[in-house]
């Protein structure tokens, strides 16, 4: 038990300027397949052991927040797709949710169901791709990712039918969604949901009990619960350590309180738990999808009173968050009553989940760093913004 | 579940009688009122909120920096409670903290702290010693707004490169006009390039 988690700062096993010619300084990245984008880690090694690790990012920085201050509220909606480009529809929802809170806009029931359906499909995409990536990080080049992307593509086809774009959806509006479901779309989702269980069984068979995977992930990268909470870690990373905190349950946004689903929890919080928790979450997402498709009501897909052009929320501020596939995705908006936000802040889960990367890696081998970074599940579009 | 900032304000005033804390009402439908605290008291307030068992705000979710070159605007966006709060005479930078309690499942409690000005005295104590999650977020605000977080263990630029000198999120930041390269320039880009490099065709 740590009395004050914040003071567990690894201020260093090693001083940065330590004069020790036995140490090896490695700059891992920014162009490296295991860094999932343009991300760099300045690692100091004693033999194979990590004694210091400093993440370096910003290679993809385009000052998203400043650009958003220069355009209208709706003008930022397509740009949120580019934050976490694996899960654009979750980003859309988080932003729409924040603006709805800021301006007090009601969302019709059908739109809420549509949002839940696309958000849970997005969670399936994210966690499936994650499974492919993490196996790639362990040296299973190609095949695992190919199986994962085969299934992802089926969901992206559905998104293309719905929004016109595989990934850059720009689908949600303040007070609802941009367009209604195309004819027969819900039935196609139902078919996909039925087929997804067998795929998960198959994929899990590759993972559970796989000797290489167990050797690489068991007891790697675990931290105490108190440290994770204090470090702002959210999402599957936090729940893998056994902290029961899912915003869909804690602060049910949209209509999540209507669905019957459970929050899977891990025990130790090591990389193995982080992988398996994502599989369990996918099964819960399938449950939510089945219920949402059964209950899907008729009605308007956008609030008819919602104003799209010359939209001016009243002065004030709002912070709203959703349970994104990677963790807590929040938007903080400050309005001065004009058409553009005075301040637009994204609370990106990938960025903040990296805070404790060094703590997780210290004392382990360089090869473990790759697995730990993979298990954090970052997307650089969101980290750098 | 939302929190009642007035009740927490009373608790804070009882526990820390010397601390200057003002309730700021949020006029937006979101109803997220905030507590404006003096920078000098920020750390003890955070520590009290985290360590008091029946408050237990153990999770600092978000840290936002805001630039207010015109202080009148800041008062428009968040009005002070009746008769309280002194209007600032010059512009300032503000940092907002969104606190949640994971064990009690409540939040957000919004704290805000202001710097004296936007120049040399743009300083706020770092809360990293209480909440590790502020580490990268404070570095980001230091980088993009120029708030110096005193006591931060590793205060460096995080998104911009180390040699960079300006703070691009400030309202009076002027973007350089020669970074935009286009193989077939539009008229606007071409005009801009000609202004920057006089004499080019």
PDB file of N, CA and C in Angstrom, chain A residues 57-108:
ATOM      1  N   UNK A  57       6.900  13.449 -27.926  1.00  0.00           N
ATOM      2  CA  UNK A  57       5.912  13.467 -28.993  1.00  0.00           C
ATOM      3  C   UNK A  57       5.666  14.888 -29.471  1.00  0.00           C
ATOM      4  N   UNK A  58       4.685  15.047 -30.342  1.00  0.00           N
ATOM      5  CA  UNK A  58       4.446  16.346 -30.954  1.00  0.00           C
ATOM      6  C   UNK A  58       4.757  16.342 -32.439  1.00  0.00           C
ATOM      7  N   UNK A  59       5.173  15.198 -32.965  1.00  0.00           N
ATOM      8  CA  UNK A  59       5.512  15.146 -34.395  1.00  0.00           C
ATOM      9  C   UNK A  59       4.279  15.361 -35.273  1.00  0.00           C
ATOM     10  N   UNK A  60       3.109  15.075 -34.706  1.00  0.00           N
ATOM     11  CA  UNK A  60       1.873  15.211 -35.487  1.00  0.00           C
ATOM     12  C   UNK A  60       1.046  16.394 -34.980  1.00  0.00           C
ATOM     13  N   UNK A  61       1.710  17.295 -34.232  1.00  0.00           N
ATOM     14  CA  UNK A  61       0.976  18.392 -33.607  1.00  0.00           C
ATOM     15  C   UNK A  61       0.531  19.399 -34.657  1.00  0.00           C
ATOM     16  N   UNK A  62      -0.742  19.723 -34.684  1.00  0.00           N
ATOM     17  CA  UNK A  62      -1.227  20.742 -35.613  1.00  0.00           C
ATOM     18  C   UNK A  62      -2.086  21.764 -34.895  1.00  0.00           C
ATOM     19  N   UNK A  63      -2.048  21.746 -33.568  1.00  0.00           N
ATOM     20  CA  UNK A  63      -2.819  22.683 -32.748  1.00  0.00           C
ATOM     21  C   UNK A  63      -4.299  22.677 -33.097  1.00  0.00           C
ATOM     22  N   UNK A  64      -4.850  21.473 -33.023  1.00  0.00           N
ATOM     23  CA  UNK A  64      -6.281  21.238 -33.210  1.00  0.00           C
ATOM     24  C   UNK A  64      -7.135  22.225 -32.407  1.00  0.00           C
ATOM     25  N   UNK A  65      -6.716  22.512 -31.163  1.00  0.00           N
ATOM     26  CA  UNK A  65      -7.543  23.340 -30.287  1.00  0.00           C
ATOM     27  C   UNK A  65      -7.583  24.783 -30.791  1.00  0.00           C
ATOM     28  N   UNK A  66      -6.465  25.267 -31.301  1.00  0.00           N
ATOM     29  CA  UNK A  66      -6.443  26.632 -31.842  1.00  0.00           C
ATOM     30  C   UNK A  66      -7.273  26.724 -33.120  1.00  0.00           C
ATOM     31  N   UNK A  67      -7.158  25.697 -33.954  1.00  0.00           N
ATOM     32  CA  UNK A  67      -7.938  25.693 -35.198  1.00  0.00           C
ATOM     33  C   UNK A  67      -9.429  25.718 -34.864  1.00  0.00           C
ATOM     34  N   UNK A  68      -9.815  24.980 -33.810  1.00  0.00           N
ATOM     35  CA  UNK A  68     -11.224  24.940 -33.433  1.00  0.00           C
ATOM     36  C   UNK A  68     -11.705  26.291 -32.928  1.00  0.00           C
ATOM     37  N   UNK A  69     -10.815  27.074 -32.299  1.00  0.00           N
ATOM     38  CA  UNK A  69     -11.225  28.408 -31.840  1.00  0.00           C
ATOM     39  C   UNK A  69     -11.477  29.331 -33.021  1.00  0.00           C
ATOM     40  N   UNK A  70     -10.899  29.009 -34.163  1.00  0.00           N
ATOM     41  CA  UNK A  70     -11.050  29.873 -35.322  1.00  0.00           C
ATOM     42  C   UNK A  70     -12.196  29.493 -36.225  1.00  0.00           C
ATOM     43  N   UNK A  71     -12.955  28.479 -35.875  1.00  0.00           N
ATOM     44  CA  UNK A  71     -14.075  28.095 -36.727  1.00  0.00           C
ATOM     45  C   UNK A  71     -15.327  27.950 -35.871  1.00  0.00           C
ATOM     46  N   UNK A  72     -16.458  27.715 -36.543  1.00  0.00           N
ATOM     47  CA  UNK A  72     -17.716  27.613 -35.806  1.00  0.00           C
ATOM     48  C   UNK A  72     -17.743  26.310 -35.016  1.00  0.00           C
ATOM     49  N   UNK A  73     -18.757  26.165 -34.157  1.00  0.00           N
ATOM     50  CA  UNK A  73     -18.859  24.932 -33.372  1.00  0.00           C
ATOM     51  C   UNK A  73     -18.986  23.731 -34.295  1.00  0.00           C
ATOM     52  N   UNK A  74     -19.851  23.841 -35.284  1.00  0.00           N
ATOM     53  CA  UNK A  74     -20.048  22.704 -36.181  1.00  0.00           C
ATOM     54  C   UNK A  74     -18.824  22.472 -37.056  1.00  0.00           C
ATOM     55  N   UNK A  75     -18.083  23.542 -37.334  1.00  0.00           N
ATOM     56  CA  UNK A  75     -16.904  23.411 -38.188  1.00  0.00           C
ATOM     57  C   UNK A  75     -15.856  22.469 -37.639  1.00  0.00           C
ATOM     58  N   UNK A  76     -15.864  22.242 -36.306  1.00  0.00           N
ATOM     59  CA  UNK A  76     -14.874  21.346 -35.721  1.00  0.00           C
ATOM     60  C   UNK A  76     -15.305  19.892 -35.796  1.00  0.00           C
ATOM     61  N   UNK A  77     -16.566  19.656 -36.111  1.00  0.00           N
ATOM     62  CA  UNK A  77     -17.052  18.262 -36.069  1.00  0.00           C
ATOM     63  C   UNK A  77     -16.258  17.338 -36.993  1.00  0.00           C
ATOM     64  N   UNK A  78     -16.041  17.709 -38.278  1.00  0.00           N
ATOM     65  CA  UNK A  78     -15.251  16.797 -39.109  1.00  0.00           C
ATOM     66  C   UNK A  78     -13.817  16.638 -38.610  1.00  0.00           C
ATOM     67  N   UNK A  79     -13.301  17.668 -37.920  1.00  0.00           N
ATOM     68  CA  UNK A  79     -11.925  17.586 -37.458  1.00  0.00           C
ATOM     69  C   UNK A  79     -11.773  16.637 -36.269  1.00  0.00           C
ATOM     70  N   UNK A  80     -12.861  16.446 -35.505  1.00  0.00           N
ATOM     71  CA  UNK A  80     -12.745  15.496 -34.391  1.00  0.00           C
ATOM     72  C   UNK A  80     -12.519  14.082 -34.909  1.00  0.00           C
ATOM     73  N   UNK A  81     -12.962  13.794 -36.131  1.00  0.00           N
ATOM     74  CA  UNK A  81     -12.691  12.469 -36.719  1.00  0.00           C
ATOM     75  C   UNK A  81     -11.206  12.171 -36.746  1.00  0.00           C
ATOM     76  N   UNK A  82     -10.402  13.207 -36.904  1.00  0.00           N
ATOM     77  CA  UNK A  82      -8.962  13.022 -37.092  1.00  0.00           C
ATOM     78  C   UNK A  82      -8.202  12.946 -35.788  1.00  0.00           C
ATOM     79  N   UNK A  83      -8.891  13.036 -34.645  1.00  0.00           N
ATOM     80  CA  UNK A  83      -8.174  12.912 -33.370  1.00  0.00           C
ATOM     81  C   UNK A  83      -7.720  11.467 -33.188  1.00  0.00           C
ATOM     82  N   UNK A  84      -8.670  10.618 -32.848  1.00  0.00           N
ATOM     83  CA  UNK A  84      -8.380   9.193 -32.751  1.00  0.00           C
ATOM     84  C   UNK A  84      -8.974   8.581 -34.000  1.00  0.00           C
ATOM     85  N   UNK A  85      -8.135   8.433 -35.028  1.00  0.00           N
ATOM     86  CA  UNK A  85      -8.693   8.090 -36.338  1.00  0.00           C
ATOM     87  C   UNK A  85      -9.125   6.633 -36.436  1.00  0.00           C
ATOM     88  N   UNK A  86      -8.871   5.833 -35.391  1.00  0.00           N
ATOM     89  CA  UNK A  86      -9.440   4.476 -35.386  1.00  0.00           C
ATOM     90  C   UNK A  86     -10.919   4.554 -34.992  1.00  0.00           C
ATOM     91  N   UNK A  87     -11.267   5.503 -34.125  1.00  0.00           N
ATOM     92  CA  UNK A  87     -12.635   5.568 -33.595  1.00  0.00           C
ATOM     93  C   UNK A  87     -13.269   6.936 -33.822  1.00  0.00           C
ATOM     94  N   UNK A  88     -13.470   7.369 -35.065  1.00  0.00           N
ATOM     95  CA  UNK A  88     -14.006   8.711 -35.287  1.00  0.00           C
ATOM     96  C   UNK A  88     -15.390   8.924 -34.693  1.00  0.00           C
ATOM     97  N   UNK A  89     -16.215   7.881 -34.681  1.00  0.00           N
ATOM     98  CA  UNK A  89     -17.593   8.112 -34.234  1.00  0.00           C
ATOM     99  C   UNK A  89     -17.681   8.343 -32.731  1.00  0.00           C
ATOM    100  N   UNK A  90     -16.774   7.765 -31.972  1.00  0.00           N
ATOM    101  CA  UNK A  90     -16.756   8.070 -30.538  1.00  0.00           C
ATOM    102  C   UNK A  90     -16.367   9.520 -30.316  1.00  0.00           C
ATOM    103  N   UNK A  91     -15.410  10.007 -31.113  1.00  0.00           N
ATOM    104  CA  UNK A  91     -14.998  11.406 -30.965  1.00  0.00           C
ATOM    105  C   UNK A  91     -16.152  12.335 -31.304  1.00  0.00           C
ATOM    106  N   UNK A  92     -16.876  12.003 -32.374  1.00  0.00           N
ATOM    107  CA  UNK A  92     -18.050  12.797 -32.754  1.00  0.00           C
ATOM    108  C   UNK A  92     -19.019  12.893 -31.590  1.00  0.00           C
ATOM    109  N   UNK A  93     -19.246  11.756 -30.963  1.00  0.00           N
ATOM    110  CA  UNK A  93     -20.242  11.725 -29.891  1.00  0.00           C
ATOM    111  C   UNK A  93     -19.765  12.564 -28.709  1.00  0.00           C
ATOM    112  N   UNK A  94     -18.504  12.424 -28.344  1.00  0.00           N
ATOM    113  CA  UNK A  94     -18.001  13.171 -27.188  1.00  0.00           C
ATOM    114  C   UNK A  94     -18.148  14.670 -27.426  1.00  0.00           C
ATOM    115  N   UNK A  95     -17.831  15.112 -28.636  1.00  0.00           N
ATOM    116  CA  UNK A  95     -17.916  16.550 -28.935  1.00  0.00           C
ATOM    117  C   UNK A  95     -19.374  17.010 -28.954  1.00  0.00           C
ATOM    118  N   UNK A  96     -20.221  16.226 -29.636  1.00  0.00           N
ATOM    119  CA  UNK A  96     -21.644  16.600 -29.683  1.00  0.00           C
ATOM    120  C   UNK A  96     -22.216  16.631 -28.264  1.00  0.00           C
ATOM    121  N   UNK A  97     -21.808  15.686 -27.437  1.00  0.00           N
ATOM    122  CA  UNK A  97     -22.287  15.611 -26.055  1.00  0.00           C
ATOM    123  C   UNK A  97     -21.894  16.872 -25.287  1.00  0.00           C
ATOM    124  N   UNK A  98     -20.666  17.340 -25.492  1.00  0.00           N
ATOM    125  CA  UNK A  98     -20.211  18.539 -24.786  1.00  0.00           C
ATOM    126  C   UNK A  98     -20.997  19.765 -25.242  1.00  0.00           C
ATOM    127  N   UNK A  99     -21.216  19.901 -26.557  1.00  0.00           N
ATOM    128  CA  UNK A  99     -21.948  21.080 -27.038  1.00  0.00           C
ATOM    129  C   UNK A  99     -23.399  21.023 -26.576  1.00  0.00           C
ATOM    130  N   UNK A 100     -23.975  19.815 -26.562  1.00  0.00           N
ATOM    131  CA  UNK A 100     -25.354  19.694 -26.088  1.00  0.00           C
ATOM    132  C   UNK A 100     -25.469  20.086 -24.622  1.00  0.00           C
ATOM    133  N   UNK A 101     -24.452  19.760 -23.854  1.00  0.00           N
ATOM    134  CA  UNK A 101     -24.449  20.148 -22.448  1.00  0.00           C
ATOM    135  C   UNK A 101     -24.300  21.665 -22.327  1.00  0.00           C
ATOM    136  N   UNK A 102     -23.448  22.224 -23.151  1.00  0.00           N
ATOM    137  CA  UNK A 102     -23.181  23.666 -23.098  1.00  0.00           C
ATOM    138  C   UNK A 102     -24.416  24.470 -23.466  1.00  0.00           C
ATOM    139  N   UNK A 103     -25.177  23.986 -24.465  1.00  0.00           N
ATOM    140  CA  UNK A 103     -26.306  24.766 -24.956  1.00  0.00           C
ATOM    141  C   UNK A 103     -27.640  24.207 -24.494  1.00  0.00           C
ATOM    142  N   UNK A 104     -27.634  23.083 -23.774  1.00  0.00           N
ATOM    143  CA  UNK A 104     -28.878  22.504 -23.293  1.00  0.00           C
ATOM    144  C   UNK A 104     -29.770  21.980 -24.396  1.00  0.00           C
ATOM    145  N   UNK A 105     -29.219  21.193 -25.316  1.00  0.00           N
ATOM    146  CA  UNK A 105     -29.996  20.667 -26.439  1.00  0.00           C
ATOM    147  C   UNK A 105     -30.443  19.246 -26.113  1.00  0.00           C
ATOM    148  N   UNK A 106     -31.719  18.950 -26.398  1.00  0.00           N
ATOM    149  CA  UNK A 106     -32.246  17.606 -26.195  1.00  0.00           C
ATOM    150  C   UNK A 106     -31.949  16.756 -27.421  1.00  0.00           C
ATOM    151  N   UNK A 107     -31.741  15.466 -27.213  1.00  0.00           N
ATOM    152  CA  UNK A 107     -31.503  14.553 -28.332  1.00  0.00           C
ATOM    153  C   UNK A 107     -32.677  13.584 -28.419  1.00  0.00           C
ATOM    154  N   UNK A 108     -33.285  13.426 -29.616  1.00  0.00           N
ATOM    155  CA  UNK A 108     -34.406  12.494 -29.725  1.00  0.00           C
ATOM    156  C   UNK A 108     -33.965  11.045 -29.512  1.00  0.00           C
TER     157      UNK A 108
END
